[in-house]
Structure formats: structure tokens, C-alpha cells
Amino acid sequence: MSIRWPWWSSGAIALLLIAGLTLLPMAAMFLEAGSIEWRSIFANSYLQSVVRFSVSQAILSTLLALLTAIPVALALSHKPAFTGRSLIISVFSLSLVIPTIVAIYGIVAVFGRSGWLNELLAFLSIQPVGLYGLPGILIAHVFFNMPLATRIFLNSLETIPEDNWRLCKQLGMSPWAIFRFVEWDRLRNQLPGLALLIFTLCFTSFAIIMTLGGGPRSTTIEVAIYQALRFEFDITQAVALASIQLVICLALMALSTVLRHNSSMDFHAYIPLREKKSASQVYAVKQGLWRGTAWNLIHWGVIITASSFVFLPLLALTLSALNGKTLSVLTDASTLQAMSNTIIVSLCAAGLSVSLALSLLVSTRHMRIRLHQERRGQWLQLTGNIILVLPPLVLGTGLFLLLRPFADVFSIALVLVVIINSLMALPFVLRILDGPMMSAASQQDRLLQSLGIHGLNRWRFIDWVQLRKPLALSLALATTLSAGDLSAIALFGSERVRTLPLLLYQRMGSYRLEEAAVTAGLLLLLCLTLFAIIQRLLGGGNHAAA
């Protein structure tokens, strides 16, 4: 006789675990910090500039990413069938999979002082341009967020019914009228939620600011917390900064709850846009709507410029990785040890993250679908997003202070990195699994209950079949996010315990650029391989494309 667990048990266990892993470290930090003189904190000019820069760079990055993504998405939508389109969209979809520190290396190789751009400017007798500081931060943020926004905008544009395009053609509508009355409506629906998502990602950005910031004038709250903890061990200042960031992120989370109708970053943002056989049909429907050489030049100019912006750093990285030290770096003991640590940490963190997400969603599914308690279910699910308001560095410091009396914290560094990385991936996993799980329940719940199918039998014969692709995608995404993370390991890492991102950062910092290039190439290859293997093994042959 099988045991039937109460519907709330899995959610309660996940909730207790998340609360224990976040609230206890926070309490330890506040106890260690003692009383905070908020008046002196607010009067501190350095901290004021840090907060101002954090907000202003996030606003600028968001505007640039959205303003560049809209014409790219429109151009790709207007050109539904050309050779290489699928490759461009696939690479754009990988923006979250590419480790930040790897992309930074490629950006430096193209836009840095000795990069391709400045070599071209020198050839043309033009003064070189600087990368470090605000320009570098904006370029890196646009590199990651423009492709993401383009993919989501394009998904939305592809949902416009073919009948609408036929009607536009019959009415002889001009390109401006088509944009105003047909396309803008789809783009506008995505704008608020997408802008909020990109702002949050840029506001809490760490590795980009750390490597491309270039000094105190370009420091954000996240980096200031790291500096206060790692170099000054000023717990009071770190807690004060963390509290300020907590308040701002809580406001952003509340706003995201209001904009919940937005579908950014859910499972459908990663699946193929259209079947290949329909591309020619769509092309036939849209043909003639944007006629003339001028429109062709605009479309191709936008597509080539955007593709070059994304492809060139990856190409530069690939070429740099093949140098005279490639073999020696790949066989170096520190590289192999770091790669082993990266694989172990990323797989464990992804497994924990997906387990927490499933536990929460099983209970929230019951509340939202069967008990019709939509709002309470959403609030329970929102506990999985707590890392969005709690900086990973603060969480790591709290864990350090909490565990310090009981254990040698640095000897369990990888365990702490697994915990932090799993919580960092949890919001993305929840977004991917939420829609498919709720949809499956709303469609089949009554039938399965009437047939008496529940528990493990339901999971084995019904849920697994429907959810294996979203599960594969969420596990693959969580694995690659964890494999490429620098923030947690930067706090606990040392010469003895390193992952590939930390090893790459150390080699870049010591100007061992050839070794760094090989390490970056290895990390990128590892992330792409893990992503593909997990999707193939868990998701089946016809897996969700990213």
C-alpha cells in the first residue's frame, strides 16, 4: 500500500529549507553588525555615489538593451526565412548560458585597448577608445540583455496570426501603419515586465562591474558589499549596503508581482519559434509588405550589426583559446581540479534547485488549481525568488558567520557555493516549470482524480511525460548558471578550492592572458556540453531548443 503524503508537505519542507538558508544567515549578519548609525550611512558621500551609480547604470543598460532589441526583433520578424536565421536565434538564446566572465574576456578581446576595434581605429589613424568604466559596463550588459530581449520580442511578434498579415497586404498598409497598429501592440505588452527583468539583472550585476568597472567611480552596491567584506571585513557597512539593496529589490519584486501577466523567461521563451516547414509559408504571407532597396538595407544592416556584436566576442574568444599554451593549460593540475569542482558544484546545485522548485510547485499547484487560492499559492511560490532581493555575497557572508563557530568554513567552501548557486538558479527554474505544471494540472486533474491515479503513479505515467522537456531545460539552465557563477566562489574560494570562473578571474587579474583565454574557452565548452547533454539525456531526442 503506497503512502499518500499531504499536499502541503513538500511545500512546507521547501519553505523551511529556504527560510533556514536565508533568514538564519541574515540574522547572524545583523547580530554581528550591531547597531547601525543610519544617519552617518546616508550622509556618506561614497555610499551615495555607489547607490546613484547602481541605479543609473541599470537604467541606461535597460534602455540601451530594449532600444537595440526592438529593431533587431522587427528585422528578424520581417525576414522569416533566410540561411543562418536559426543560428542567430539559437546563439541569442544562449545569452543566459554563456558564463559572464567568459563573455567579458571576449568583449575585452574585441573592445579592449589592444582589441580588434582599437586596432582598426589605429589603422585609420583614429584615437583609441577606452573600455573600462561605464562604457564597458554598458557594452557587457547590452551583450547579455539585447539578445534576451530580442528573443522575447520575436516570440511575441511570431504569435501575430497570419490572417493579420494578409489583411495588412489587402489594405495596402504602409510599414509605419503596420508597426503602429499591428506590431507595437505585441511589443508594448512585453515592455514593462521585460524592462523590470533587465533592470533587476543589471542592478544586481557583479562579475561585469568587478572586471570592467575600472575603479571606485564605477562601483555598484553589489561590488561595494564584496569590497567591504573581502578586503575590509566591515560587517556594519556591508549590512547597511545590503539593507539598502534589500529595500530596492523588494520594491522591484512587488512590482514584478503586479506585472505577473508577462511571460518573459518562461518555458515558451526557449522552445523553437516555428517549425521549419512553416517558414516558407510565413515568408509568402509577409512578402511585399516591406518593399524596396531601402527596407532591405535597413533589415540586413540591423541583423548584421546585431549579429556581429554578439558573434565577434565569441569568435575572438575561440581564436584566443587556441594558442601556444593550450595543451599545457588543459593538462595543468589546477585546471583539471577546477574543472572537476565546477562539474560537481554545478550538478549538485542544479539538482537541489530543481528539487526545491518541484517541492514548491507541487503544493502551489494544489492551492491554485484545486483549492482556487491563487494569491496564496503565488505568495508561497514567491519565496523561491528570495535570492532576487538577497545578494549572494550577503547570503554567503551570513552563512560564514553562522557556521564559523561550528566548522572550518573554508573547508566546506564547495558546499556553501552549492547552496548559494542553487538559490540563485531557483527563480529561473520556477519560471520555466510554473506554466507547464499548472497547465498539466488544469487540463487533467479531474480525469486523473476520477480514475484514482495519484502519487508516484501519476508522476510516472502522466506528469513525467509532459514535464520531462521543461525539467530538462530547467536542470540544464541551472547547471550552466552555476558552472559560470563567480560571485559565490569569489567569496569562499582560495588557492586550494577553485572553480573555473575563479581560476579564469585570477589568471586575467595576473595578466596571464594566454592561459586565461584557454581557461575561458574550456569553461564555455564545458557549459555548452553540459547544457546539450542534460537536454539530450533528460529531455529526449526532440529536446527543447535553446
XYZ file of C-alpha atoms in Angstrom:
546
model
C 0.000 0.000 0.000
C 1.524 3.290 -1.079
C 1.849 6.192 1.343
C -0.087 9.318 0.343
C 1.668 12.433 1.586
C -0.382 15.533 2.437
C -0.385 18.091 -0.389
C 1.288 20.710 1.778
C 4.214 18.564 2.984
C 6.578 19.141 0.044
C 5.933 22.880 0.031
C 6.415 23.091 3.794
C 9.750 21.259 3.616
C 10.981 23.506 0.783
C 9.747 26.623 2.588
C 11.522 25.647 5.825
C 14.728 24.871 3.957
C 14.695 28.159 2.022
C 13.831 30.114 5.176
C 16.584 28.389 7.133
C 19.175 29.018 4.439
C 18.333 32.718 4.103
C 16.844 34.096 7.320
C 19.336 32.488 9.704
C 22.380 33.879 7.834
C 20.704 37.293 7.707
C 20.074 37.180 11.442
C 23.713 36.227 12.040
C 24.837 39.234 9.997
C 22.618 41.706 11.817
C 23.752 40.358 15.191
C 27.400 40.669 14.141
C 26.903 44.184 12.797
C 25.274 45.506 15.968
C 23.561 48.882 15.789
C 23.872 50.852 12.539
C 24.119 54.644 12.522
C 21.833 55.220 9.568
C 22.291 58.988 9.671
C 26.019 58.654 9.052
C 25.399 55.975 6.418
C 23.052 58.242 4.450
C 25.471 61.183 4.844
C 28.405 59.183 3.468
C 29.179 60.674 0.034
C 30.893 57.494 -1.198
C 27.866 55.340 -0.404
C 25.584 57.928 -2.021
C 27.617 57.750 -5.216
C 27.559 53.937 -5.108
C 23.746 53.881 -4.903
C 23.394 56.536 -7.611
C 25.727 54.694 -9.954
C 23.983 51.345 -9.310
C 20.622 52.786 -10.314
C 21.843 54.960 -13.200
C 23.907 52.224 -14.916
C 20.956 49.820 -14.593
C 18.582 52.367 -16.164
C 20.996 53.122 -19.022
C 21.688 49.427 -19.611
C 17.961 48.645 -19.690
C 17.193 51.458 -22.130
C 20.053 50.500 -24.442
C 19.143 46.807 -24.386
C 15.473 47.467 -25.179
C 16.094 50.174 -27.786
C 18.506 47.917 -29.673
C 16.414 44.770 -29.270
C 13.230 46.204 -30.815
C 14.672 46.893 -34.311
C 16.546 43.568 -34.261
C 13.372 41.639 -33.390
C 11.425 43.534 -36.069
C 14.090 42.857 -38.702
C 14.160 39.132 -37.857
C 10.371 39.055 -37.928
C 10.259 40.795 -41.325
C 12.811 38.290 -42.671
C 11.292 34.942 -41.588
C 13.278 32.736 -43.967
C 16.969 33.192 -44.707
C 20.017 30.997 -44.272
C 21.531 31.464 -40.836
C 18.407 32.814 -39.147
C 18.063 29.752 -36.896
C 21.733 30.004 -35.914
C 21.362 33.681 -34.963
C 18.280 32.972 -32.855
C 19.923 29.971 -31.193
C 23.005 31.992 -30.235
C 20.786 34.814 -28.968
C 19.023 32.251 -26.789
C 22.329 31.223 -25.241
C 22.915 34.600 -23.621
C 21.996 33.183 -20.223
C 24.044 30.046 -20.740
C 27.306 31.828 -21.580
C 29.238 32.427 -18.332
C 29.570 36.123 -17.623
C 33.302 36.008 -17.024
C 33.803 34.195 -20.356
C 31.820 36.796 -22.294
C 33.808 39.535 -20.578
C 37.023 38.031 -21.891
C 35.591 38.062 -25.426
C 34.385 41.659 -25.033
C 37.848 42.756 -23.886
C 39.382 40.953 -26.869
C 37.185 42.997 -29.226
C 36.684 46.344 -27.457
C 39.703 46.461 -25.113
C 42.786 48.662 -25.525
C 44.561 46.002 -27.599
C 41.340 44.648 -29.074
C 40.179 44.392 -32.654
C 38.234 47.674 -32.580
C 41.179 49.766 -31.421
C 43.486 48.053 -33.909
C 41.080 49.090 -36.647
C 40.901 52.645 -35.277
C 44.709 52.802 -35.126
C 44.866 51.671 -38.748
C 42.501 54.538 -39.616
C 44.620 56.968 -37.510
C 41.782 57.495 -35.022
C 42.303 57.805 -31.269
C 41.616 54.532 -29.374
C 38.515 54.255 -27.199
C 38.562 53.129 -23.580
C 36.568 50.153 -22.348
C 36.805 50.237 -18.571
C 34.239 52.174 -16.573
C 30.686 52.950 -17.641
C 31.250 52.220 -21.390
C 32.463 48.690 -20.685
C 29.637 48.031 -18.244
C 27.021 49.172 -20.756
C 28.565 47.134 -23.595
C 28.625 43.983 -21.458
C 25.072 44.468 -20.193
C 23.783 45.051 -23.723
C 25.729 41.980 -24.902
C 23.773 39.816 -22.468
C 20.380 41.518 -22.426
C 19.848 42.650 -26.016
C 19.737 39.035 -27.312
C 17.468 38.031 -24.444
C 15.050 40.885 -25.157
C 15.222 40.217 -28.900
C 14.218 36.599 -28.388
C 11.256 37.523 -26.186
C 10.097 40.312 -28.533
C 10.447 37.952 -31.505
C 8.431 35.279 -29.704
C 5.675 37.823 -29.232
C 5.785 39.030 -32.854
C 5.615 35.436 -34.107
C 2.266 34.993 -32.362
C 0.604 37.512 -34.701
C -1.895 35.459 -36.758
C -1.181 35.045 -40.453
C -4.617 36.462 -41.218
C -3.444 39.807 -39.820
C -0.561 39.923 -42.296
C -2.895 39.030 -45.160
C -5.234 41.822 -44.078
C -2.321 44.294 -43.976
C -1.450 43.300 -47.544
C -5.042 43.576 -48.764
C -5.444 47.018 -47.197
C -2.108 48.176 -48.620
C -0.885 49.346 -45.223
C 2.447 51.177 -45.081
C 5.323 49.808 -42.928
C 4.694 52.581 -40.382
C 0.970 51.724 -40.190
C 1.819 48.019 -39.734
C 4.176 48.875 -36.886
C 1.696 51.226 -35.251
C -1.454 49.110 -35.469
C -0.142 45.515 -35.508
C 3.406 45.092 -34.188
C 3.636 47.753 -31.489
C 0.712 46.248 -29.603
C 2.633 42.956 -29.199
C 5.871 44.693 -28.236
C 4.181 47.015 -25.780
C 2.715 44.107 -23.811
C 6.193 42.733 -23.174
C 7.901 46.041 -22.356
C 7.070 46.591 -18.641
C 7.930 43.098 -17.429
C 10.977 42.804 -19.649
C 12.296 46.211 -18.621
C 11.898 45.259 -14.983
C 13.673 41.945 -15.513
C 16.635 43.547 -17.303
C 16.857 46.358 -14.750
C 16.991 43.781 -11.930
C 19.689 41.752 -13.705
C 21.799 44.873 -14.316
C 21.193 46.316 -10.857
C 22.465 43.138 -9.157
C 25.244 42.509 -11.682
C 28.521 41.519 -10.035
C 31.138 39.971 -12.335
C 30.729 42.646 -15.028
C 31.170 45.535 -12.590
C 34.013 43.732 -10.867
C 36.057 43.225 -14.021
C 35.049 46.192 -16.195
C 34.191 48.806 -13.556
C 37.637 50.276 -13.537
C 37.612 51.950 -10.127
C 35.621 53.461 -7.232
C 33.681 55.799 -9.564
C 32.080 52.792 -11.231
C 31.213 50.709 -8.185
C 27.753 49.290 -7.532
C 26.174 48.198 -4.284
C 26.934 44.534 -5.023
C 30.641 45.191 -5.558
C 30.824 47.589 -2.600
C 29.439 44.810 -0.392
C 32.135 42.446 -1.699
C 34.869 45.004 -1.047
C 33.573 45.718 2.450
C 33.518 42.012 3.287
C 36.558 40.656 1.489
C 39.087 43.466 1.879
C 37.927 45.483 4.902
C 35.754 42.931 6.727
C 33.475 45.809 7.643
C 30.327 43.877 8.534
C 28.434 47.010 9.555
C 28.911 48.722 6.208
C 28.121 45.503 4.349
C 24.871 45.057 6.286
C 23.922 48.692 5.690
C 24.532 48.334 1.936
C 22.721 45.011 1.876
C 19.738 46.595 3.641
C 19.570 49.374 1.033
C 19.745 46.828 -1.775
C 17.153 44.693 0.005
C 14.658 47.575 0.096
C 15.159 48.402 -3.592
C 14.910 44.756 -4.656
C 11.786 44.218 -2.538
C 10.160 47.111 -4.375
C 11.186 45.543 -7.698
C 9.771 42.176 -6.634
C 6.479 43.763 -5.607
C 6.326 45.468 -8.988
C 7.065 42.183 -10.772
C 4.127 40.610 -8.934
C 1.865 43.320 -10.343
C 3.248 42.608 -13.838
C 2.843 38.856 -13.478
C 0.835 38.529 -16.696
C 4.104 38.970 -18.562
C 5.540 35.715 -19.900
C 9.198 36.715 -20.054
C 11.616 33.873 -19.386
C 9.011 31.139 -19.125
C 9.382 27.772 -20.856
C 7.997 29.061 -24.172
C 10.804 31.613 -24.425
C 13.202 28.715 -25.053
C 11.304 26.421 -27.409
C 11.615 26.733 -31.194
C 9.674 29.654 -32.628
C 8.275 27.846 -35.640
C 8.594 24.570 -37.384
C 10.867 24.769 -40.438
C 8.117 23.732 -42.832
C 6.072 26.836 -41.909
C 8.923 29.341 -42.512
C 8.275 29.443 -46.237
C 4.539 29.932 -45.608
C 5.197 32.865 -43.299
C 7.632 34.333 -45.814
C 4.985 34.130 -48.532
C 2.438 35.902 -46.347
C 4.820 38.726 -45.381
C 6.429 39.131 -48.794
C 5.787 42.544 -50.262
C 4.909 44.317 -47.020
C 8.362 45.941 -46.759
C 9.336 46.514 -50.379
C 12.241 48.465 -51.788
C 16.017 48.609 -51.539
C 15.914 50.935 -48.552
C 13.991 48.437 -46.396
C 16.307 45.625 -47.468
C 19.339 47.681 -46.484
C 17.793 48.577 -43.136
C 16.838 44.985 -42.337
C 20.186 43.499 -43.298
C 22.101 46.340 -41.667
C 20.330 45.775 -38.352
C 20.671 41.976 -38.479
C 24.365 42.035 -39.451
C 25.261 44.698 -36.868
C 23.458 42.907 -34.026
C 24.844 39.515 -35.016
C 28.385 40.905 -35.241
C 28.027 42.482 -31.814
C 27.214 39.064 -30.317
C 29.324 36.791 -32.534
C 32.594 38.752 -32.622
C 33.427 38.411 -28.895
C 32.702 34.678 -29.095
C 34.869 34.392 -32.210
C 37.664 36.377 -30.575
C 37.480 34.122 -27.534
C 37.593 30.968 -29.656
C 40.603 32.181 -31.640
C 42.406 33.328 -28.492
C 41.824 29.962 -26.810
C 43.916 28.256 -29.480
C 47.422 29.442 -28.665
C 50.806 28.073 -27.736
C 49.775 27.301 -24.155
C 46.557 25.465 -24.941
C 47.884 21.962 -24.301
C 49.850 22.865 -21.184
C 46.869 24.695 -19.638
C 44.424 21.892 -20.434
C 46.694 19.314 -18.788
C 47.623 21.546 -15.851
C 46.636 20.068 -12.475
C 44.982 23.291 -11.282
C 42.857 23.466 -14.433
C 41.725 19.849 -14.111
C 40.952 20.300 -10.416
C 38.972 23.482 -11.113
C 37.046 21.759 -13.899
C 36.208 18.837 -11.635
C 34.995 21.213 -8.913
C 32.923 23.120 -11.474
C 31.138 19.989 -12.687
C 30.420 18.711 -9.176
C 29.212 22.080 -7.888
C 27.028 22.839 -10.896
C 25.303 19.436 -10.982
C 24.667 19.405 -7.230
C 23.377 23.000 -7.251
C 21.088 22.292 -10.213
C 19.727 19.141 -8.578
C 18.996 20.996 -5.344
C 17.438 23.929 -7.198
C 15.102 21.758 -9.278
C 14.143 19.709 -6.199
C 13.213 22.867 -4.293
C 11.235 24.188 -7.266
C 9.290 20.942 -7.700
C 8.524 20.778 -3.989
C 7.157 24.317 -4.007
C 5.200 23.871 -7.232
C 3.514 20.615 -6.132
C 1.976 22.448 -3.181
C 1.209 25.679 -5.032
C -0.392 23.648 -7.841
C -2.803 22.169 -5.307
C -3.583 25.602 -3.833
C -4.055 27.380 -7.175
C -5.813 24.692 -9.228
C -7.756 22.583 -6.715
C -8.378 24.963 -3.812
C -8.662 28.052 -6.066
C -6.399 30.000 -3.717
C -4.470 31.745 -6.490
C -2.991 34.577 -4.458
C -1.844 32.392 -1.544
C -0.287 29.960 -3.968
C 1.601 32.768 -5.677
C 2.898 34.094 -2.384
C 4.195 30.643 -1.453
C 5.858 30.380 -4.846
C 7.433 33.804 -4.436
C 9.549 32.509 -1.535
C 11.673 30.845 -4.192
C 12.567 34.291 -5.538
C 14.112 35.456 -2.288
C 17.615 35.422 -3.781
C 16.492 38.270 -6.075
C 16.306 40.544 -3.040
C 19.128 38.969 -1.058
C 22.554 39.478 -2.659
C 24.512 36.213 -2.955
C 27.508 37.866 -1.318
C 25.434 38.852 1.695
C 23.987 35.364 1.903
C 27.485 33.911 1.723
C 28.744 36.192 4.468
C 25.769 35.304 6.638
C 26.471 31.601 6.167
C 30.122 32.240 7.041
C 29.196 33.993 10.291
C 26.530 31.425 11.128
C 28.747 28.376 10.626
C 32.035 29.833 11.854
C 31.565 28.695 15.499
C 30.843 25.120 14.422
C 33.144 24.345 11.492
C 36.083 25.446 9.367
C 34.032 27.328 6.816
C 36.666 27.316 4.068
C 36.955 23.533 4.249
C 33.289 23.303 3.237
C 33.525 26.084 0.662
C 32.110 23.996 -2.166
C 29.079 23.016 -0.070
C 28.319 26.684 0.595
C 28.769 27.511 -3.091
C 26.295 24.735 -3.969
C 23.720 26.183 -1.562
C 24.093 29.746 -2.848
C 24.130 28.749 -6.515
C 21.033 26.587 -6.105
C 19.125 29.528 -4.623
C 20.415 31.815 -7.402
C 19.063 29.466 -10.079
C 15.756 28.849 -8.304
C 13.830 31.882 -9.747
C 14.703 30.816 -13.312
C 13.752 27.185 -12.638
C 10.427 28.241 -11.138
C 9.610 30.400 -14.185
C 10.315 27.539 -16.579
C 8.376 24.874 -14.646
C 5.463 27.006 -13.472
C 3.497 27.185 -16.737
C 3.794 23.501 -17.777
C 2.937 22.204 -14.282
C -0.127 24.434 -13.890
C -1.258 23.697 -17.428
C -0.952 19.926 -16.940
C -2.913 20.090 -13.697
C -5.735 22.257 -15.030
C -6.195 20.012 -18.086
C -6.067 16.562 -16.486
C -6.680 16.891 -12.773
C -10.355 15.909 -12.711
C -9.885 12.948 -15.029
C -6.940 11.590 -13.051
C -8.763 12.015 -9.747
C -11.819 10.211 -11.105
C -9.567 7.349 -12.232
C -7.815 7.244 -8.865
C -4.378 7.928 -10.338
C -2.211 9.830 -7.906
C 1.132 9.914 -6.142
C 4.050 8.138 -7.804
C 1.807 6.525 -10.430
C 0.600 9.920 -11.573
C 4.145 11.227 -11.671
C 5.477 8.181 -13.533
C 2.787 7.778 -16.193
C 1.358 11.279 -16.644
C 3.456 14.137 -15.251
C 6.838 12.806 -16.367
C 5.732 12.515 -19.979
C 4.521 16.121 -20.053
C 7.189 17.693 -17.897
C 10.400 15.984 -18.979
C 11.294 18.688 -21.517
C 10.718 21.639 -19.139
C 12.549 19.673 -16.432
C 15.476 19.021 -18.754
C 15.624 22.677 -19.727
C 15.442 23.912 -16.139
C 18.126 21.448 -14.979
C 20.383 22.341 -17.921
C 19.930 26.069 -17.356
C 20.539 25.789 -13.592
C 23.678 23.706 -14.250
C 25.196 26.205 -16.660
C 24.269 29.181 -14.485
C 26.015 27.540 -11.552
C 29.020 26.459 -13.618
C 29.614 30.033 -14.784
C 28.986 31.811 -11.488
C 31.780 33.868 -9.973
C 30.113 35.675 -7.071
C 29.832 32.853 -4.524
C 33.189 31.230 -5.233
C 34.856 34.665 -5.166
C 33.897 34.894 -1.512
C 34.866 31.395 -0.382
C 37.428 30.415 -2.974
C 41.159 30.192 -2.372
C 44.261 28.714 -3.975
C 43.144 25.309 -2.692
C 39.460 25.489 -3.676
C 38.693 26.943 -7.084
C 36.221 26.555 -9.893
C 36.920 27.500 -13.498
C 35.349 31.007 -13.229
C 37.580 31.847 -10.243
C 40.649 30.387 -11.950
C 39.855 32.465 -15.055
C 39.407 35.618 -12.973
C 42.734 35.029 -11.207
C 44.565 34.457 -14.481
C 43.025 37.579 -16.017
C 43.923 39.583 -12.916
C 47.569 38.467 -13.082
C 47.736 39.275 -16.850
C 48.368 35.633 -17.830
C 46.181 36.303 -20.833
C 47.063 33.271 -22.940
C 46.265 30.956 -20.030
C 43.112 32.947 -19.325
C 41.994 32.580 -22.943
C 42.336 28.804 -22.802
C 40.504 28.696 -19.461
C 37.683 30.827 -20.861
C 37.365 28.593 -23.914
C 37.321 25.491 -21.720
C 34.633 26.973 -19.463
C 32.461 27.932 -22.428
C 32.854 24.481 -23.974
C 32.034 22.827 -20.646
C 28.845 24.876 -20.193
C 27.611 24.204 -23.732
C 28.398 20.494 -23.389
C 26.604 20.177 -20.063
C 23.624 22.079 -21.469
C 23.369 19.836 -24.533
C 23.956 16.526 -22.709
C 21.395 17.200 -19.993
C 18.754 18.222 -22.520
C 19.504 15.168 -24.650
C 19.516 12.637 -21.806
C 16.653 14.010 -19.738
C 14.543 15.756 -22.349
C 14.706 13.063 -25.015
C 15.830 13.256 -28.639
C 13.467 16.027 -29.713
C 14.522 18.283 -26.837
C 13.590 21.902 -26.344
C 15.968 24.010 -28.281
C 17.607 26.905 -26.564
